[in-house]
Short mmCIF file of C-alpha atoms in Angstrom, two decimals:
data_model
loop_
_atom_site.label_atom_id
_atom_site.label_comp_id
_atom_site.label_asym_id
_atom_site.label_seq_id
_atom_site.Cartn_x
_atom_site.Cartn_y
_atom_site.Cartn_z
CA HIS A 1 -83.37 35.57 22.62
CA HIS A 2 -82.69 32.27 20.87
CA GLY A 3 -82.71 30.17 24.02
CA PRO A 4 -80.47 27.21 24.72
CA HIS A 5 -80.82 25.61 21.30
CA GLY A 6 -79.92 28.67 19.24
CA CYS A 7 -76.36 27.81 18.39
CA GLY A 8 -73.13 26.23 19.44
CA THR A 9 -73.93 22.56 19.02
CA GLN A 10 -73.26 22.19 15.35
CA GLY A 11 -69.48 21.87 15.51
CA ARG A 12 -67.84 20.02 12.64
CA ARG A 13 -70.59 18.03 11.04
CA GLY A 14 -68.60 14.83 10.72
CA GLU A 15 -68.08 14.51 14.46
CA VAL A 16 -71.79 14.69 15.19
CA ARG A 17 -72.47 11.84 12.82
CA MET A 18 -69.81 9.48 14.15
CA THR A 19 -70.83 9.75 17.77
CA ALA A 20 -74.56 10.17 17.40
CA ARG A 21 -75.57 6.51 17.10
CA VAL A 22 -73.46 5.54 20.12
CA SER A 23 -76.31 6.25 22.47
CA SER A 24 -77.99 4.74 25.48
CA ALA A 25 -81.34 5.52 23.85
CA GLN A 26 -83.73 2.60 23.65
CA GLY A 27 -84.15 2.75 19.91
CA ALA A 28 -80.58 3.71 18.98
CA ALA A 29 -80.20 0.51 16.93
CA VAL A 30 -83.40 1.07 14.91
CA SER A 31 -82.75 1.62 11.21
CA LEU A 32 -83.69 5.10 10.03
CA ASP A 33 -83.36 4.19 6.35
CA ARG A 34 -87.07 4.54 5.61
CA VAL A 35 -89.05 6.67 8.04
CA LEU A 36 -92.84 6.92 7.79
CA VAL A 37 -94.41 9.92 9.56
CA VAL A 38 -98.08 9.75 10.53
CA MET A 39 -99.13 13.30 11.41
CA MET A 40 -101.95 14.26 9.17
CA SER A 41 -103.74 17.43 10.08
CA ALA A 42 -102.73 20.61 11.89
CA VAL A 43 -100.31 23.07 10.29
CA GLY A 44 -98.70 23.92 13.65
CA ASP A 45 -98.07 20.23 14.32
CA ALA A 46 -96.55 19.78 10.87
CA VAL A 47 -94.16 22.64 11.68
CA HIS A 48 -93.22 20.85 14.95
CA VAL A 49 -92.42 17.61 13.07
CA LEU A 50 -89.69 19.24 10.95
CA PRO A 51 -87.07 19.68 13.74
CA VAL A 52 -87.51 15.97 14.57
CA LEU A 53 -86.66 15.10 10.95
CA HIS A 54 -83.61 17.38 11.09
CA ALA A 55 -82.45 15.61 14.26
CA LEU A 56 -82.84 12.18 12.64
CA LYS A 57 -81.18 13.28 9.39
CA ARG A 58 -78.06 14.36 11.29
CA VAL A 59 -77.51 10.80 12.55
CA ALA A 60 -78.82 9.05 9.42
CA PRO A 61 -77.86 10.99 6.29
CA GLN A 62 -79.31 8.22 4.10
CA MET A 63 -82.80 8.62 5.63
CA HIS A 64 -85.77 8.58 3.26
CA VAL A 65 -88.99 10.14 4.62
CA THR A 66 -92.58 9.36 3.61
CA TRP A 67 -95.24 11.47 5.32
CA VAL A 68 -98.99 10.77 5.51
CA LEU A 69 -100.64 14.20 5.36
CA GLN A 70 -103.93 15.89 4.61
CA PRO A 71 -103.94 18.17 1.55
CA GLY A 72 -103.76 21.48 3.52
CA PRO A 73 -100.53 20.98 5.47
CA ALA A 74 -99.12 18.99 2.53
CA THR A 75 -98.83 22.23 0.52
CA LEU A 76 -96.52 23.59 3.23
CA VAL A 77 -94.29 20.51 3.42
CA ARG A 78 -94.13 19.57 -0.26
CA GLY A 79 -90.68 20.38 -1.62
CA HIS A 80 -89.02 20.33 1.80
CA PRO A 81 -85.48 18.95 1.38
CA LEU A 82 -86.01 16.31 4.10
CA VAL A 83 -89.34 14.98 2.80
CA GLN A 84 -89.05 12.73 -0.22
CA ASP A 85 -92.57 11.40 -0.43
CA ILE A 86 -96.04 12.58 0.64
CA VAL A 87 -99.06 10.27 0.80
CA LEU A 88 -102.26 12.32 0.84
CA PHE A 89 -104.98 11.33 3.28
CA ASP A 90 -108.44 12.51 2.29
CA ARG A 91 -110.39 12.47 5.54
CA SER A 92 -113.62 13.39 3.75
CA ALA A 93 -113.48 10.25 1.58
CA GLY A 94 -114.52 7.98 4.47
CA LEU A 95 -113.63 4.33 4.05
CA ARG A 96 -112.20 4.92 0.57
CA GLY A 97 -109.64 7.32 2.05
CA PHE A 98 -108.35 4.59 4.37
CA LEU A 99 -108.30 2.00 1.56
CA ASP A 100 -106.28 4.41 -0.59
CA ILE A 101 -103.74 4.84 2.23
CA ARG A 102 -103.53 1.07 2.74
CA ARG A 103 -102.73 0.58 -0.94
CA GLU A 104 -100.19 3.44 -0.99
CA LEU A 105 -98.37 2.24 2.14
CA ALA A 106 -98.25 -1.36 0.93
CA ALA A 107 -96.00 -0.11 -1.87
CA ARG A 108 -93.74 1.81 0.54
CA PRO A 109 -91.90 -0.40 3.02
CA ALA A 110 -90.75 1.45 6.16
CA THR A 111 -88.18 0.60 8.83
CA VAL A 112 -89.79 2.83 11.46
CA VAL A 113 -93.11 4.65 11.83
CA LEU A 114 -93.41 7.81 13.91
CA ASN A 115 -97.04 7.91 15.03
CA LEU A 116 -97.06 11.46 16.32
CA GLN A 117 -100.81 11.95 16.19
CA VAL A 118 -102.91 10.53 19.01
CA TYR A 119 -106.15 10.07 17.09
CA PHE A 120 -107.92 6.89 16.11
CA LYS A 121 -107.60 7.61 12.38
CA ALA A 122 -103.82 7.98 12.77
CA GLY A 123 -103.73 4.62 14.56
CA VAL A 124 -105.68 2.97 11.77
CA ASN A 125 -103.29 4.35 9.15
CA THR A 126 -100.35 3.09 11.25
CA THR A 127 -101.66 -0.48 10.95
CA PHE A 128 -101.34 -0.31 7.16
CA THR A 129 -97.55 -0.60 7.23
CA GLN A 130 -95.47 -3.68 8.04
CA ALA A 131 -92.68 -1.65 9.66
CA PRO A 132 -90.93 -3.59 12.45
CA VAL A 133 -90.97 -0.51 14.70
CA LYS A 134 -94.11 1.60 15.09
CA LEU A 135 -93.29 4.22 17.69
CA GLY A 136 -96.03 6.08 19.52
CA PHE A 137 -96.85 7.89 22.75
CA ASP A 138 -96.98 6.16 26.13
CA VAL A 139 -100.35 4.80 27.26
CA THR A 140 -101.16 7.85 29.42
CA ARG A 141 -100.75 10.37 26.59
CA ALA A 142 -102.01 8.19 23.70
CA ARG A 143 -105.69 9.11 23.50
CA ASP A 144 -108.16 7.15 21.37
CA MET A 145 -106.49 3.82 22.33
CA ASN A 146 -103.61 4.81 20.06
CA TRP A 147 -101.19 2.57 21.95
CA LEU A 148 -103.02 -0.44 20.47
CA PHE A 149 -101.60 0.41 17.05
CA THR A 150 -97.93 0.82 18.00
CA THR A 151 -95.21 -1.76 18.72
CA HIS A 152 -93.01 0.58 20.78
CA ARG A 153 -93.80 3.56 22.99
CA ILE A 154 -91.75 6.48 24.26
CA ALA A 155 -91.35 6.60 28.05
CA PRO A 156 -94.06 8.22 30.16
CA HIS A 157 -93.23 11.89 30.72
CA ALA A 158 -94.92 14.90 32.29
CA MET A 159 -96.74 17.10 29.79
CA GLN A 160 -94.33 19.34 27.83
CA HIS A 161 -94.41 21.86 25.02
CA VAL A 162 -95.64 20.07 21.88
CA GLN A 163 -92.22 20.56 20.24
CA ASP A 164 -90.44 18.93 23.19
CA GLN A 165 -92.94 16.05 23.18
CA TYR A 166 -92.08 15.39 19.55
CA PHE A 167 -88.38 15.50 20.41
CA GLU A 168 -89.02 12.58 22.78
CA PHE A 169 -89.35 10.51 19.59
CA SER A 170 -85.96 11.55 18.23
CA ASP A 171 -84.45 11.11 21.73
CA TRP A 172 -85.79 7.54 21.84
CA LEU A 173 -84.12 6.92 18.48
CA GLY A 174 -80.80 8.29 19.74
CA ALA A 175 -80.83 11.55 17.78
CA PRO A 176 -79.98 14.75 19.72
CA SER A 177 -82.51 17.52 19.10
CA ALA A 178 -79.97 20.36 19.06
CA PRO A 179 -79.50 22.45 17.06
CA VAL A 180 -83.22 22.97 16.44
CA ALA A 181 -83.81 23.54 12.73
CA TRP A 182 -86.93 23.74 10.57
CA GLY A 183 -85.71 24.39 7.04
CA LEU A 184 -88.81 26.33 6.06
CA GLY A 185 -89.03 29.53 4.03
CA PRO A 186 -88.89 30.12 0.28
CA TRP A 187 -87.14 27.06 -1.19
CA ASN A 188 -86.60 27.98 -4.80
CA ASP A 189 -85.97 30.96 -7.06
CA GLU A 190 -89.60 31.13 -8.13
CA GLU A 191 -90.77 31.45 -4.51
CA ARG A 192 -88.11 34.04 -3.72
CA GLU A 193 -89.10 36.01 -6.80
CA TRP A 194 -92.77 35.90 -5.71
CA GLN A 195 -91.74 37.12 -2.26
CA ARG A 196 -89.77 40.05 -3.72
CA ALA A 197 -92.70 41.02 -5.93
CA PHE A 198 -95.09 40.82 -2.97
CA VAL A 199 -93.18 43.30 -0.79
CA ALA A 200 -92.03 45.57 -3.63
CA PRO A 201 -95.10 47.91 -3.64
CA TYR A 202 -94.70 48.88 0.03
CA ASP A 203 -92.46 51.71 1.19
CA ARG A 204 -92.26 50.31 4.73
CA PRO A 205 -91.64 46.95 6.41
CA ILE A 206 -94.63 44.61 6.49
CA ALA A 207 -96.38 43.39 9.65
CA PRO A 208 -98.62 40.40 8.86
CA ILE A 209 -101.64 39.95 11.15
CA VAL A 210 -103.20 36.47 11.40
CA VAL A 211 -106.86 37.50 11.62
CA ALA A 212 -108.44 34.28 12.91
CA THR A 213 -107.90 30.62 13.84
CA SER A 214 -109.70 27.31 13.46
CA LYS A 215 -111.64 27.94 16.70
CA ALA A 216 -113.67 31.05 17.55
CA GLU A 217 -112.51 30.76 21.19
CA LYS A 218 -108.89 31.40 20.10
CA ASP A 219 -109.70 34.50 18.04
CA TRP A 220 -109.23 38.12 19.11
CA PRO A 221 -112.03 40.65 18.39
CA ALA A 222 -111.66 41.98 14.85
CA GLU A 223 -112.54 45.57 15.82
CA ARG A 224 -109.46 45.58 18.09
CA TRP A 225 -107.28 44.39 15.21
CA ALA A 226 -108.54 47.44 13.28
CA VAL A 227 -107.23 49.77 16.01
CA VAL A 228 -103.90 47.89 16.05
CA CYS A 229 -103.62 48.25 12.26
CA ASP A 230 -103.87 52.04 12.52
CA ALA A 231 -101.27 52.15 15.30
CA LEU A 232 -98.85 49.94 13.34
CA TRP A 233 -99.13 52.35 10.41
CA ASN A 234 -99.16 55.66 12.30
CA ASP A 235 -96.90 55.01 15.29
CA PHE A 236 -94.53 52.25 14.19
CA GLY A 237 -94.05 52.87 10.46
CA LEU A 238 -95.25 49.38 9.54
CA GLN A 239 -97.49 48.16 6.72
CA PRO A 240 -100.18 45.88 8.18
CA VAL A 241 -101.02 42.86 6.00
CA LEU A 242 -103.97 40.61 6.83
CA VAL A 243 -103.12 36.93 6.35
CA GLY A 244 -104.88 33.58 6.69
CA GLY A 245 -107.37 31.52 4.75
CA ARG A 246 -110.78 32.42 3.37
CA SER A 247 -113.04 30.66 5.87
CA PRO A 248 -116.28 32.45 6.79
CA ARG A 249 -114.81 33.65 10.11
CA GLU A 250 -111.64 34.95 8.49
CA LEU A 251 -113.64 36.81 5.83
CA ALA A 252 -115.91 38.26 8.51
CA ALA A 253 -112.88 39.49 10.47
CA GLU A 254 -111.37 40.97 7.30
CA GLN A 255 -114.60 42.87 6.61
CA VAL A 256 -114.74 44.37 10.12
CA ILE A 257 -111.07 45.38 9.99
CA MET A 258 -111.40 46.95 6.54
CA GLU A 259 -114.52 48.88 7.57
CA ARG A 260 -113.08 50.20 10.83
CA ALA A 261 -109.40 50.86 10.12
CA ARG A 262 -108.83 54.47 9.09
CA HIS A 263 -105.81 53.46 7.04
CA LYS A 264 -106.85 50.32 5.16
CA PRO A 265 -104.44 47.41 5.61
CA VAL A 266 -103.48 45.17 2.70
CA SER A 267 -105.38 41.88 2.58
CA ALA A 268 -103.53 38.73 1.50
CA LEU A 269 -106.14 36.25 2.75
CA GLY A 270 -106.24 33.03 0.78
CA SER A 271 -102.62 33.18 -0.36
CA GLY A 272 -102.11 29.49 0.45
CA LEU A 273 -99.58 28.13 2.94
CA ARG A 274 -96.43 28.31 0.79
CA LYS A 275 -97.04 31.96 -0.10
CA LEU A 276 -97.98 32.66 3.52
CA ALA A 277 -94.56 31.30 4.49
CA GLY A 278 -93.01 33.72 1.98
CA ILE A 279 -94.99 36.66 3.43
CA LEU A 280 -94.07 35.78 7.03
CA ASP A 281 -90.43 35.28 6.05
CA ALA A 282 -90.38 38.84 4.67
CA ALA A 283 -92.01 40.34 7.78
CA ALA A 284 -90.45 42.74 10.26
CA LEU A 285 -93.00 41.65 12.88
CA VAL A 286 -95.87 39.13 12.90
CA LEU A 287 -98.99 39.35 15.11
CA SER A 288 -100.92 36.15 15.70
CA PRO A 289 -103.28 34.30 18.02
CA ASP A 290 -102.62 30.60 18.80
CA THR A 291 -102.66 28.97 15.37
CA GLY A 292 -100.36 27.33 12.79
CA PRO A 293 -98.93 30.57 11.29
CA LEU A 294 -97.66 31.53 14.78
CA HIS A 295 -95.38 28.48 14.77
CA LEU A 296 -94.49 29.13 11.14
CA ALA A 297 -93.28 32.63 12.11
CA VAL A 298 -91.15 31.17 14.94
CA ALA A 299 -89.70 28.56 12.54
CA LEU A 300 -88.77 31.39 10.16
CA ASP A 301 -87.18 33.29 13.07
CA ARG A 302 -89.48 36.27 12.62
CA PRO A 303 -90.39 38.15 15.83
CA VAL A 304 -94.03 37.43 16.66
CA VAL A 305 -96.45 39.04 19.09
CA SER A 306 -98.61 36.10 20.16
CA LEU A 307 -102.03 36.47 21.78
CA ILE A 308 -102.86 33.34 23.77
CA GLY A 309 -105.78 32.83 26.15
CA TYR A 310 -107.76 29.72 25.30
CA SER A 311 -104.92 27.17 25.06
CA ASN A 312 -102.09 26.62 27.52
CA PRO A 313 -99.16 28.78 26.30
CA LYS A 314 -96.60 26.57 28.06
CA ARG A 315 -97.73 23.79 25.73
CA VAL A 316 -98.45 25.70 22.51
CA GLY A 317 -96.75 29.10 22.83
CA PRO A 318 -93.85 30.26 20.64
CA TYR A 319 -91.08 27.69 21.11
CA ARG A 320 -88.03 29.00 22.99
CA LYS A 321 -88.04 32.45 21.46
CA PHE A 322 -90.13 35.62 21.42
CA GLY A 323 -91.67 34.65 24.77
CA ASP A 324 -91.14 38.27 25.84
CA LEU A 325 -93.53 39.33 23.05
CA MET A 326 -96.25 36.87 24.12
CA ILE A 327 -99.46 38.02 25.82
CA ASP A 328 -100.63 35.36 28.26
CA ALA A 329 -104.36 35.73 29.01
CA TYR A 330 -104.60 32.04 29.94
CA GLY A 331 -103.10 32.44 33.39
CA ASP A 332 -104.41 34.79 36.03
CA PRO A 333 -101.90 37.40 37.26
CA GLY A 334 -99.21 35.61 39.28
CA GLU A 335 -100.70 32.15 38.63
CA ASP A 336 -98.12 29.40 38.13
CA TYR A 337 -100.33 27.02 36.19
CA PRO A 338 -99.10 23.55 35.12
CA ILE A 339 -98.66 22.52 31.48
CA SER A 340 -101.91 20.81 30.52
CA MET A 341 -104.42 20.19 27.73
CA GLU A 342 -107.03 22.19 29.65
CA ASN A 343 -108.58 24.99 27.62
CA ARG A 344 -109.93 28.18 29.17
CA PRO A 345 -112.80 29.66 27.15
CA GLY A 346 -113.66 33.34 27.34
CA ARG A 347 -110.12 34.58 28.00
CA MET A 348 -109.18 36.22 24.70
CA PRO A 349 -111.31 39.36 25.24
CA ARG A 350 -109.17 40.07 28.34
CA ILE A 351 -106.38 41.13 25.97
CA GLY A 352 -106.63 44.85 25.31
CA VAL A 353 -105.30 46.91 22.41
CA ASP A 354 -102.80 48.47 24.81
CA ASP A 355 -101.42 45.02 25.71
CA VAL A 356 -100.69 44.36 22.04
CA LEU A 357 -99.15 47.78 21.41
CA ASP A 358 -97.01 47.36 24.53
CA ARG A 359 -95.49 44.23 22.94
CA VAL A 360 -95.02 46.02 19.61
CA GLN A 361 -93.12 48.73 21.48
CA ARG A 362 -91.04 46.03 23.17
CA TRP A 363 -90.29 44.58 19.73
CA ARG A 364 -89.14 48.00 18.54
CA ASP A 365 -86.89 48.40 21.62
CA ARG A 366 -85.37 44.91 21.59
CA TYR A 367 -85.52 43.39 18.10
CA ARG A 368 -85.57 46.22 15.62
CA ALA A 369 -82.26 46.15 13.80
#
């Protein structure tokens, strides 16, 4: 179930390094000594950046990475072995936030900028560095006039999965994307100890449920999650654990689930992203709509039942694994839809409790050790 990038390309590490820079890629001669990443907001996108850094590191072991990030996703990335430096971008600070970034980046010379975020604010932050190569998306895909802020652009390409679009950057720089690696999970003894203590009270494997997302249209009705919680406990011998933040919608979902589930699940809402990674890493099975923790589960190689209806799953679904556990309410039965940015509101309620439990059964048949 690991797909084409699961294994087999590592070989002896030395060989990869010697041949990697001998490449027909356009940017193969670009120095990767000091890489600046501009990708500031979404957790899922931050997860998708990590395999690009792994690809670059394999051809440039000396690479130093600075990443411009908002405080939320920064908590997930801080401490990652491939990220030496994080510059925090405070979007709420208005002009002062941009001036802070300008000052910070002036003190951090870069040889190449990866402008992975096609928003105006990302473009503005890209102008604050004197790097000779500022790599961004082609004109067609660079919304918000983002191409104005870059010196080089990847080649035009049909829409792909977000992860594959990011790999176009490492391809341009002459770095093969395989093997795909994220390097997430508990990084130190303290985190591993916290993880052990978290699962210790439960006499059965945990099944984290991501109760809500950043957009109501991507959420699944909370009363249905309550029914799923009872089935996980009664029929599958799993301990449901509610995970996510403490936004009003997440708290509202938690309340409905707690009121309606006959066997109360455990709530770990508000654990923070690093602890969430520890919880997901310890999971037997994760259940999630289309949101950052879904991609975190995939990165940690934990089987995940994904519920996708609003966004295009060919673009944002679980990357190259656990596709058999995905519920696609975006497409109509038999529809071969193209990969696109088009969203389809009103689809999530089409997913029934039975659809979810069918995938849990499939997990038990195929993945349960």
